[in-house]
Coordinates of C-alpha atoms and ligand atoms in Angstrom, one line a residue:
X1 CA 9.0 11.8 14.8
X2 CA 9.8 14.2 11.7
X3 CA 10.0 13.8 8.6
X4 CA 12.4 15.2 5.7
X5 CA 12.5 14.2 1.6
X6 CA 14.5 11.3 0.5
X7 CA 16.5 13.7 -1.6
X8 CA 17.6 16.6 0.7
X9 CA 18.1 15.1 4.8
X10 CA 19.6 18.3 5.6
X11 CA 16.2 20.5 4.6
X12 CA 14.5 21.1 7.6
X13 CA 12.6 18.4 8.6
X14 CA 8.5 19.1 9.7
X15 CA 5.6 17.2 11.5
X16 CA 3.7 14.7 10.6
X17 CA 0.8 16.4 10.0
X18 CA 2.4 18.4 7.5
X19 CA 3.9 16.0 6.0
X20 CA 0.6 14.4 5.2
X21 CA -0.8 17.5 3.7
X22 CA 2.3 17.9 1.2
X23 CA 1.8 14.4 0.2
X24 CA 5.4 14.9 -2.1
X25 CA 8.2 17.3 -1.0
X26 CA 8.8 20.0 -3.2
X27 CA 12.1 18.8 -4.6
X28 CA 10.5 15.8 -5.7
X29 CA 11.6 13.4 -3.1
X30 CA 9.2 11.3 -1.0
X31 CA 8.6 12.2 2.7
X32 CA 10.5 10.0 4.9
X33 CA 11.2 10.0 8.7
X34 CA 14.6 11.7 10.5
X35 CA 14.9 9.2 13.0
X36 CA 14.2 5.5 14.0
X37 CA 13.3 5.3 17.6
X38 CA 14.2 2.2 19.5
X39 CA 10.4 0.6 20.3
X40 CA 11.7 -2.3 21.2
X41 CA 10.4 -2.5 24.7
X42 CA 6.5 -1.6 22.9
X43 CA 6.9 -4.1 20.8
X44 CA 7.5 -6.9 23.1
X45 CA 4.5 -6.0 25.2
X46 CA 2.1 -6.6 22.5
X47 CA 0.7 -10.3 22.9
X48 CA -1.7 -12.4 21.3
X49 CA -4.6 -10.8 23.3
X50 CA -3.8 -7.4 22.2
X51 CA -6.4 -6.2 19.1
X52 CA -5.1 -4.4 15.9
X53 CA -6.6 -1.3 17.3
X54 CA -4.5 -2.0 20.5
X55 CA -0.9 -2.0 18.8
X56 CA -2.2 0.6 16.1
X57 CA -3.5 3.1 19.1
X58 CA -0.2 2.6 21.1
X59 CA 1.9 3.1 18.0
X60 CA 0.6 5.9 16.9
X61 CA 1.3 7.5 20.3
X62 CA 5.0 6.3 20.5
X63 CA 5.6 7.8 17.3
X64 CA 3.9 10.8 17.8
X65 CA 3.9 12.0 21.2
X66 CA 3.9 15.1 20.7
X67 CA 0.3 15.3 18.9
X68 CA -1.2 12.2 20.1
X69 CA -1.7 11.2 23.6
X70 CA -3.1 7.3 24.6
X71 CA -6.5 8.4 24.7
X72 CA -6.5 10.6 20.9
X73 CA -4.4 8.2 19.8
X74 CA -6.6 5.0 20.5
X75 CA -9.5 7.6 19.2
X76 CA -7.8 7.7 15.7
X77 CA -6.9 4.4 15.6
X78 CA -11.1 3.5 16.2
X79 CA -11.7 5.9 14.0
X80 CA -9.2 4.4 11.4
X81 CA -9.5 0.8 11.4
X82 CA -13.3 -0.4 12.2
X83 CA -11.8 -3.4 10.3
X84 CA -9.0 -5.9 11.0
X85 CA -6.5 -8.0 10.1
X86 CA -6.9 -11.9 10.1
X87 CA -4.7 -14.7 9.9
X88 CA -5.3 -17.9 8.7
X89 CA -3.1 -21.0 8.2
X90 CA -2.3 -22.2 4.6
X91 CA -0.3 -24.8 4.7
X92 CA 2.8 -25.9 7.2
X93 CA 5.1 -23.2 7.6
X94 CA 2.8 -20.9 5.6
X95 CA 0.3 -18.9 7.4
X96 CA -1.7 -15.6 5.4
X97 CA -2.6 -12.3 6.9
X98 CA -5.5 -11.5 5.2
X99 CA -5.3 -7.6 4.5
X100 CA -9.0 -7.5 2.5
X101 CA -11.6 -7.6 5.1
X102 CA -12.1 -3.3 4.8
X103 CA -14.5 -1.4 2.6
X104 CA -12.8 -2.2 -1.0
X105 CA -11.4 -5.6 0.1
X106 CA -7.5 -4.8 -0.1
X107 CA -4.7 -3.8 1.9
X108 CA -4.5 -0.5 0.7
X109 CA -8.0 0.2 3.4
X110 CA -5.7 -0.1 6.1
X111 CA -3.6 3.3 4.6
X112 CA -6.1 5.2 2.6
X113 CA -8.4 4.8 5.8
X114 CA -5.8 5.9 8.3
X115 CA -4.7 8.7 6.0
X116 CA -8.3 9.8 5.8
X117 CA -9.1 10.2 9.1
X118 CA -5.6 12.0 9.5
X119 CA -6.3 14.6 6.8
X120 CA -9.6 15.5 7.7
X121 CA -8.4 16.2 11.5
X122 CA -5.7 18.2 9.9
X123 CA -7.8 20.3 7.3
X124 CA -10.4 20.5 9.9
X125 CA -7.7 22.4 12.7
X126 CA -6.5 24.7 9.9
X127 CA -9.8 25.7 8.7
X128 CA -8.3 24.4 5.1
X129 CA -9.0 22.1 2.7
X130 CA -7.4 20.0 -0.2
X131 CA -8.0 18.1 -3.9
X132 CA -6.1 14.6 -3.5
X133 CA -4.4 13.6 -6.2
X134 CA -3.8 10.0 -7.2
X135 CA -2.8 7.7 -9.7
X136 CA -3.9 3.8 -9.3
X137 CA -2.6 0.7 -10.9
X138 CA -6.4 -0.7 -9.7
X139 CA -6.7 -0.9 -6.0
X140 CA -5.0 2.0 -4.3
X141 CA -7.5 4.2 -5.9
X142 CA -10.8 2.5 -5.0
X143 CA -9.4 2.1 -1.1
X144 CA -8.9 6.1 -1.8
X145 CA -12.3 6.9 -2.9
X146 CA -13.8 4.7 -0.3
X147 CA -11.7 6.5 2.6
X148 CA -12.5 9.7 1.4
X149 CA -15.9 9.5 0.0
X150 CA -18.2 12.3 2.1
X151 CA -15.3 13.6 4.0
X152 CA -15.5 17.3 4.6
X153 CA -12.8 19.4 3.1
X154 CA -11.2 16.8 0.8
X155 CA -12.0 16.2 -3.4
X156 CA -10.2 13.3 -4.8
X157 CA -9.3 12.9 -8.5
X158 CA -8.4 9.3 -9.9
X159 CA -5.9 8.4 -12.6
X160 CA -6.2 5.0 -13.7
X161 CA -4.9 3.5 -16.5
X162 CA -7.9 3.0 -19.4
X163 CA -8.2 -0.8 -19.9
X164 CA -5.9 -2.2 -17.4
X165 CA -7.6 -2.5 -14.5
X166 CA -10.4 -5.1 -13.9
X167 CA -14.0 -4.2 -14.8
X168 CA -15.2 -4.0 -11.0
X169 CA -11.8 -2.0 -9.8
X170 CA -13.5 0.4 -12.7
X171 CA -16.8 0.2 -11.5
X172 CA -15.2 1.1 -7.9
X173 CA -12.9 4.0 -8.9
X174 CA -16.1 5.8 -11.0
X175 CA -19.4 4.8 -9.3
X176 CA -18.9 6.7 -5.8
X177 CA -19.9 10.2 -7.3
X178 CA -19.6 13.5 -4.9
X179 CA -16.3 14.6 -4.1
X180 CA -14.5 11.5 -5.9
X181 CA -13.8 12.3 -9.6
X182 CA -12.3 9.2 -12.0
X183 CA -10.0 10.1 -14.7
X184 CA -9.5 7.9 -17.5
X185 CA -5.9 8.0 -18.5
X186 CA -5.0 7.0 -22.3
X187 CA -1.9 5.2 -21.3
X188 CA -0.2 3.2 -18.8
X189 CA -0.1 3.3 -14.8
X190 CA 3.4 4.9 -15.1
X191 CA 2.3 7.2 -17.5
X192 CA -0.9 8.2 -14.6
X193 CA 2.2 8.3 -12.0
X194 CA 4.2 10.2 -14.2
X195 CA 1.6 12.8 -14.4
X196 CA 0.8 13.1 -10.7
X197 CA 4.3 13.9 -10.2
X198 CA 5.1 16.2 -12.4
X199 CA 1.5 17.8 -11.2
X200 CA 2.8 18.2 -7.6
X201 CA 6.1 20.1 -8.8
X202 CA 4.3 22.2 -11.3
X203 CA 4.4 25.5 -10.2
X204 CA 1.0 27.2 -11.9
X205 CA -0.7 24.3 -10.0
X206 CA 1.2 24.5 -6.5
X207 CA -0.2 27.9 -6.5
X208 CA -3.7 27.7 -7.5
X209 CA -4.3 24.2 -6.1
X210 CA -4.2 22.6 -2.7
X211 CA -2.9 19.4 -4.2
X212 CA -1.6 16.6 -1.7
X213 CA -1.7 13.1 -2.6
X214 CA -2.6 9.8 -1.2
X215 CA -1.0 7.1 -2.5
X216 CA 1.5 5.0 -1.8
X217 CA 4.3 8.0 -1.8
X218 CA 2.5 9.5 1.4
X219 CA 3.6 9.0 4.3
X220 CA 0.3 8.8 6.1
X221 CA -0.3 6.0 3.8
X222 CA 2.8 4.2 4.6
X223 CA 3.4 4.5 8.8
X224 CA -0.4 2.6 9.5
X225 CA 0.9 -0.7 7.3
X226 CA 3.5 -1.3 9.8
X227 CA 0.8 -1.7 12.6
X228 CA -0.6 -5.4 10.9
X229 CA 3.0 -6.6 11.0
X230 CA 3.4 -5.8 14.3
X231 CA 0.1 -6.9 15.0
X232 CA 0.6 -10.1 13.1
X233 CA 4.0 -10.8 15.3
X234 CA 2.2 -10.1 18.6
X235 CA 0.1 -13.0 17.5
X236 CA 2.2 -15.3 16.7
X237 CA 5.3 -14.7 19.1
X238 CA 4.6 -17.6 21.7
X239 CA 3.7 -20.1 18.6
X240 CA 7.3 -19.8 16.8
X241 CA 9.4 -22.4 16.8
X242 CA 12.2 -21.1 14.6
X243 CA 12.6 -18.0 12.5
X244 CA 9.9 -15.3 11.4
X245 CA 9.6 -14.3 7.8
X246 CA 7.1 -12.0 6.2
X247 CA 6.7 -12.5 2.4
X248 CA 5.1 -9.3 0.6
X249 CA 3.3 -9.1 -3.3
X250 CA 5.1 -6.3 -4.1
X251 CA 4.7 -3.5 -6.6
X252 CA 5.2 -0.1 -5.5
X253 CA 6.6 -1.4 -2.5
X254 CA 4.9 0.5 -0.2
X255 CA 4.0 -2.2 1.9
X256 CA 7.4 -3.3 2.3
X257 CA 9.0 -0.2 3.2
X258 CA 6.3 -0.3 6.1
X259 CA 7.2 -3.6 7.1
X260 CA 10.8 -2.8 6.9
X261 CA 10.0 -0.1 9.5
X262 CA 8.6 -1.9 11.9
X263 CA 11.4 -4.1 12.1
X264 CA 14.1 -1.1 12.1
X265 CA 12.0 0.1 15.2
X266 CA 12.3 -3.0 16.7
X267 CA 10.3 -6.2 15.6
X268 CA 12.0 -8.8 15.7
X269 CA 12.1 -10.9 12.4
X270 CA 14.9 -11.8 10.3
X271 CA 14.1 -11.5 6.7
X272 CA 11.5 -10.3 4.6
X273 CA 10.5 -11.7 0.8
X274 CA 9.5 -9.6 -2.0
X275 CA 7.6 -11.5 -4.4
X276 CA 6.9 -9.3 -7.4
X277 CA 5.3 -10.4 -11.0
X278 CA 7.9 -10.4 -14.0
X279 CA 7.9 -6.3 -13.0
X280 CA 11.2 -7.5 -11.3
X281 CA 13.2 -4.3 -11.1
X282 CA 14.1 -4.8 -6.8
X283 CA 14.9 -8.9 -7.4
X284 CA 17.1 -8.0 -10.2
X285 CA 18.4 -4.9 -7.3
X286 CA 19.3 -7.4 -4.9
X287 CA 20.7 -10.1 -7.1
X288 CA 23.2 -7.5 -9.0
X289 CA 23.6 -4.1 -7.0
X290 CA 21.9 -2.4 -10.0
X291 CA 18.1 -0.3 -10.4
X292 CA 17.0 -0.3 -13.3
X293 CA 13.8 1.3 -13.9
X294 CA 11.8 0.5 -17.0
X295 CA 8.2 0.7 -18.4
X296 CA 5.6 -1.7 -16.5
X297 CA 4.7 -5.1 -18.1
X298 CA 1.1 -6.1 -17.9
X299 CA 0.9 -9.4 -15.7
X300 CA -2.4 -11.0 -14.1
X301 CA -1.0 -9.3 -10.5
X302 CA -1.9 -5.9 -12.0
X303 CA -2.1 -3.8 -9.2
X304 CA 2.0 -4.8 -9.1
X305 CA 2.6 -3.7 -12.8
X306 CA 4.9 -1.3 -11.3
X307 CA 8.2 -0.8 -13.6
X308 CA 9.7 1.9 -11.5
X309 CA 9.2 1.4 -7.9
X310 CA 8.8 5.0 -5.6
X311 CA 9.7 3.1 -2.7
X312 CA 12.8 2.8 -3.7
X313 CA 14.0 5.7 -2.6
X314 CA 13.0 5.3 0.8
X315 CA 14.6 2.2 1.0
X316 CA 17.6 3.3 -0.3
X317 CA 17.5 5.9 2.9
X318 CA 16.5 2.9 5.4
X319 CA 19.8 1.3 4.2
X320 CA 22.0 4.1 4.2
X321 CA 22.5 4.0 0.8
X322 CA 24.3 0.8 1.0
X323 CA 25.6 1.4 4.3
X324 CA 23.9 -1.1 4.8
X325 CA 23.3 -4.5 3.7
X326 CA 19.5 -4.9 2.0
X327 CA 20.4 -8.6 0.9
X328 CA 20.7 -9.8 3.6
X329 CA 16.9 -8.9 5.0
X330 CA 15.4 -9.0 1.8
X331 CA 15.1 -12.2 -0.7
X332 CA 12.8 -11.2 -4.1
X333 CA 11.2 -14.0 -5.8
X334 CA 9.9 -13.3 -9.0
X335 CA 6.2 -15.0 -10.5
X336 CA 5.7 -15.1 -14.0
X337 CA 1.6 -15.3 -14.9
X338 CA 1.8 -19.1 -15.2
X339 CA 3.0 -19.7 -12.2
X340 CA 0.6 -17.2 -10.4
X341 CA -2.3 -19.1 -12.6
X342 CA -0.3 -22.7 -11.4
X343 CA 0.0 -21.6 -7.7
X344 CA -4.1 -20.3 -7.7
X345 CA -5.1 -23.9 -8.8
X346 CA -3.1 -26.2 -6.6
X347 CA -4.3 -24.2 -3.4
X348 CA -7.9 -24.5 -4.3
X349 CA -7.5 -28.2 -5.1
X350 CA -5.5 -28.6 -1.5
X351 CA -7.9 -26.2 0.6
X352 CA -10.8 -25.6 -1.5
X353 CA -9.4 -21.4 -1.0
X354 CA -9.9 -18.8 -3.8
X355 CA -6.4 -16.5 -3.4
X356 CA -6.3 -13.7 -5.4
X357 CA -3.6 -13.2 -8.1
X358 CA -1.4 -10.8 -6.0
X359 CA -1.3 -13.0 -3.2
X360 CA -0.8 -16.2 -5.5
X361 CA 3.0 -14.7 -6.5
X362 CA 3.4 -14.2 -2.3
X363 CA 2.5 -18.2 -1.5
X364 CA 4.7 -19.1 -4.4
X365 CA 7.6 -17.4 -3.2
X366 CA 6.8 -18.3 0.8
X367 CA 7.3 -22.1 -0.8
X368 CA 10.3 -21.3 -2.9
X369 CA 12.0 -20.2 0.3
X370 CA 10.9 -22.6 2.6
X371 CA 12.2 -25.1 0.1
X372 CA 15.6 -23.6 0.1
X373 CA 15.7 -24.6 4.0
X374 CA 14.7 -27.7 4.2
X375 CA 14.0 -29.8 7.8
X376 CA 13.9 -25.6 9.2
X377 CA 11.3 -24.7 11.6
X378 CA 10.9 -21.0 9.8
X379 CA 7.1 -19.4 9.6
X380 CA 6.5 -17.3 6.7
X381 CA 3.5 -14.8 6.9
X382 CA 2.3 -14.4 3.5
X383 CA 0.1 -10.8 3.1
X384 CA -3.3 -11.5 1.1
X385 CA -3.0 -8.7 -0.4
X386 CA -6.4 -8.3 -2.0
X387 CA -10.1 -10.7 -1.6
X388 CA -10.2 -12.9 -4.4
X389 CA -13.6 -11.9 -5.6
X390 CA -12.0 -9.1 -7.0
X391 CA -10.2 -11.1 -10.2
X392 CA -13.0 -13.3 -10.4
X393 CA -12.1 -13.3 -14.4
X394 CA -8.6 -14.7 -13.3
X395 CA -10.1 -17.5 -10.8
X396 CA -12.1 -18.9 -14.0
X397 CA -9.3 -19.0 -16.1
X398 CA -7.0 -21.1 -13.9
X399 CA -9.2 -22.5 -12.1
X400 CA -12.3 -23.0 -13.7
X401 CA -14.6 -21.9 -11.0
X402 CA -15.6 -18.9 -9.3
X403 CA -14.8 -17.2 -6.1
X404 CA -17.9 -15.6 -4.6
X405 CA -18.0 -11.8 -4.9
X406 CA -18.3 -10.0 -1.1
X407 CA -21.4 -8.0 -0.7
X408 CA -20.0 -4.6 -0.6
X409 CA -18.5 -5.2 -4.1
X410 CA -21.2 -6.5 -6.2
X411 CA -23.7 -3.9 -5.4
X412 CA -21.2 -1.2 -6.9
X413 CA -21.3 -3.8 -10.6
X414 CA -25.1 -2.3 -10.9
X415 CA -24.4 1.3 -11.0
X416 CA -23.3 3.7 -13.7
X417 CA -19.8 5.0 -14.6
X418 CA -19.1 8.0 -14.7
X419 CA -15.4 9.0 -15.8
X420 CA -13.3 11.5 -18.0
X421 CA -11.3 10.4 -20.5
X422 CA -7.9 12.5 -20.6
X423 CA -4.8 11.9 -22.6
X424 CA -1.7 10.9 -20.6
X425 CA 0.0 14.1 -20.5
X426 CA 0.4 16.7 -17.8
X427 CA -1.1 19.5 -19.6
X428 CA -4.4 17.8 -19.9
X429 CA -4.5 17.0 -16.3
X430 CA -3.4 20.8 -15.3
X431 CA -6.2 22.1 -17.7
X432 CA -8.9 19.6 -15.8
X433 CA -7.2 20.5 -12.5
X434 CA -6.9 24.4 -12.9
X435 CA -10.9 24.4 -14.3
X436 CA -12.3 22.3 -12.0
X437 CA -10.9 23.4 -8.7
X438 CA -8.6 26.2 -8.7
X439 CA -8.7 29.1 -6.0
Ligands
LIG1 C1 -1.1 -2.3 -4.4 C2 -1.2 -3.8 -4.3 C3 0.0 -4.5 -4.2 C4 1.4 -3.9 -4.2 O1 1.6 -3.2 -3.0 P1 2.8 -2.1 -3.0 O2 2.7 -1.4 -1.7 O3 2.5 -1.1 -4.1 O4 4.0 -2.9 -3.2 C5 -0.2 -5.9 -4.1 N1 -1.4 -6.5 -4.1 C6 -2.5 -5.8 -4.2 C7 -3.8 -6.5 -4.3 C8 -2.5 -4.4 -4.3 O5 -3.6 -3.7 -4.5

């Protein structure tokens, strides 16, 4: 498989690895792959007793044959995941994938982890190494500093929003120390993603800086989060009675685009649902034809608070640019914060379950479409997106109680921050950037 930007197919196209290590093609567009091989026949031979580490090994070799064979590939994939997926039933016709059971208790473990491992294989083969930059609405970054934390040849530098994200996504972005620096940005999340793009196209810093990036826009972030869909299919695939749906919080979209993937590669489901907060530039897509990007809005779900989705150019190239017809595999249901608060309470008092605030907009909208087919047999996989003990100060409010923090998170509430404030323009990042680390 190779890759080429979203905004120029006919540049040459290169490898995987390199596309990993340039995080952002130099035109600006995202890094996207040439082809979609058929994996049909793969796919089919997963079953419920294969493990995550199973499909993730085997797909990586499929994919990339010619850098991984079964035995490196099922290395990287240990390597990668010494976590897993779960699933869990909710309700009838509901069932959640829980994504949160890795080192910062989100999805974004499964990518940042994979992409890790990748990197450091790479930089370690070239003799090179490289400063990640990244900008974080809340969780991508802490799943970045944990994946990266004490890897050899990699620095990572944060941009989070100042103020919007909760106080222990804070306390996880600027307590790791060592090779992971925070910066506080004086603005918004599209303000810290502005910046990190305009960063990877500046020339000064192209030059004197081995920037590459590691969230959502890289691709070795977004190939790894089609393995847990395929995973989750394998398990369920005797158990179905009618259709398969996934349902995905969306914000970035990220996540979707990988689950999109797996199905143009040959999984066999027949829609997907994006559930997003009131950030509801891809429902509003798919209801009227139009993208309309505008600034975020801040919601309870705020690592969604996305008001210009990247992923939307990649999706525009999975579809052809219309060529194809996204409404009719994708359904978006949007969640306004009373409804996510709403949906939080009446699945505690049914199950006695804490769901986070992310996940609360995907059960919604996994009951808003069951409802619209009523007496069907359909299964909608919901992704929990994030552990709840992360919005604990969300769980009190509409809920009045308290889920229980995991172990791995509360110990980071004890020790110090330690961040730099910057304002939210590029020059003050290029000034920290070119001082701190430039050749
Ligand atoms: C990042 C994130 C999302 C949104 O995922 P995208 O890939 O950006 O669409 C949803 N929920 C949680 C908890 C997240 O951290």
């Amino acid at each position: 498989m190779r890759f080429t930007s979203t905004r120029d197919s006919s540049a040459e196209s290169i490898t995987f690895g390199e596309a990993v290590l340039r995080g952002l093609a130099p035109d600006g567009g995202l890094y996207h792959p040439t082809d979609e091989p058929d994996l049909r026949a793969l796919i089919r031979s997963f079953g419920a007793d294969s493990t995550f580490v199973d499909v993730a090994g085997a797909m990586i070799q499929a994919l990339f044959p010619e850098q991984y064979d079964a035995a490196a590939a099922r290395a990287l994939a240990l390597k990668a995941f010494p976590f897993e997926p779960r699933l869990t039933r909710l309700e009838p016709g509901i069932l959640l994938l829980e994504l949160f059971h890795g080192p910062s208790c989100a999805f974004k473990d499964f990518g940042a982890s994979f992409l890790a491992a990748t990197m450091e294989e790479q930089l370690a083969q070239r003799g090179d190494r490289a400063v990640i930059l990244t900008a974080t609405s809340g969780d991508t970054g802490s799943a970045v500093a944990h994946a990266f934390h004490r890897r050899e040849h990699i620095d990572v530098v944060i941009l989070y929003p100042s103020g919007r994200v909760s106080p222990l996504q804070e306390q996880q972005l600027t307590t790791l120390g060592g090779n992971v620096t925070a910066l506080e940005v004086e603005g918004s999340f599209d303000d810290c993603q502005r910046m990190v793009k305009d960063a990877f196209v500046d020339e000064t810093l192209r030059q004197d800086v081995p920037l590459t990036s590691a969230n959502s826009i890289n691709i070795g972030r977004l190939i790894p989060q089609s393995f847990y869909y395929l995973w989750a299919f394998a398990q369920l695939k005797e158990q179905i009675q009618d259709e398969l749906v996934f349902c995905v919080p969306s914000g970035n979209f990220g996540n979707l685009t990988a689950g999109i993937l797996a199905w143009r590669w040959g999984m066999p489901v027949s829609q997907f649902i994006a559930a997003t907060n009131t950030n509801d530039v891809i429902p509003e897509y798919l209801r009227s034809g139009v993208f309309t990007p505008r600034p975020s809005i801040r919601t309870l779900a705020n690592a969604m608070d996305v008001g210009n989705p990247s992923n939307f150019e990649r999706m525009k190239t999975i579809f052809s640019d219309g060529m194809l017809d996204i409404a009719s595999v994708l359904t978006g249901v949007v969640v306004d914060d009373e409804t996510i608060k709403a949906t939080m309470k009446n699945v505690y008092d049914a199950t006695g379950e804490f769901i986070c605030p992310h996940t609360a907009t995907g059960v919604y909208a996994a009951r808003t479409f069951l409802e619209a087919e009523p007496g069907s047999d359909t299964t909608v996989v919901t992704l929990a997106t994030a552990h709840a003990g992360k919005f604990i100060e969300v769980s009190r409010d509409a809920i009045g109680a308290e889920p229980e923090i995991p172990e791995r998170l509360a110990e980071l509430m004890q020790r110090k921050k330690e961040a730099t404030r910057i304002a939210p323009t590029l020059d003050s990042l290029k000034s920290f950037l070119m001082e701190r680390y430039s050749t």
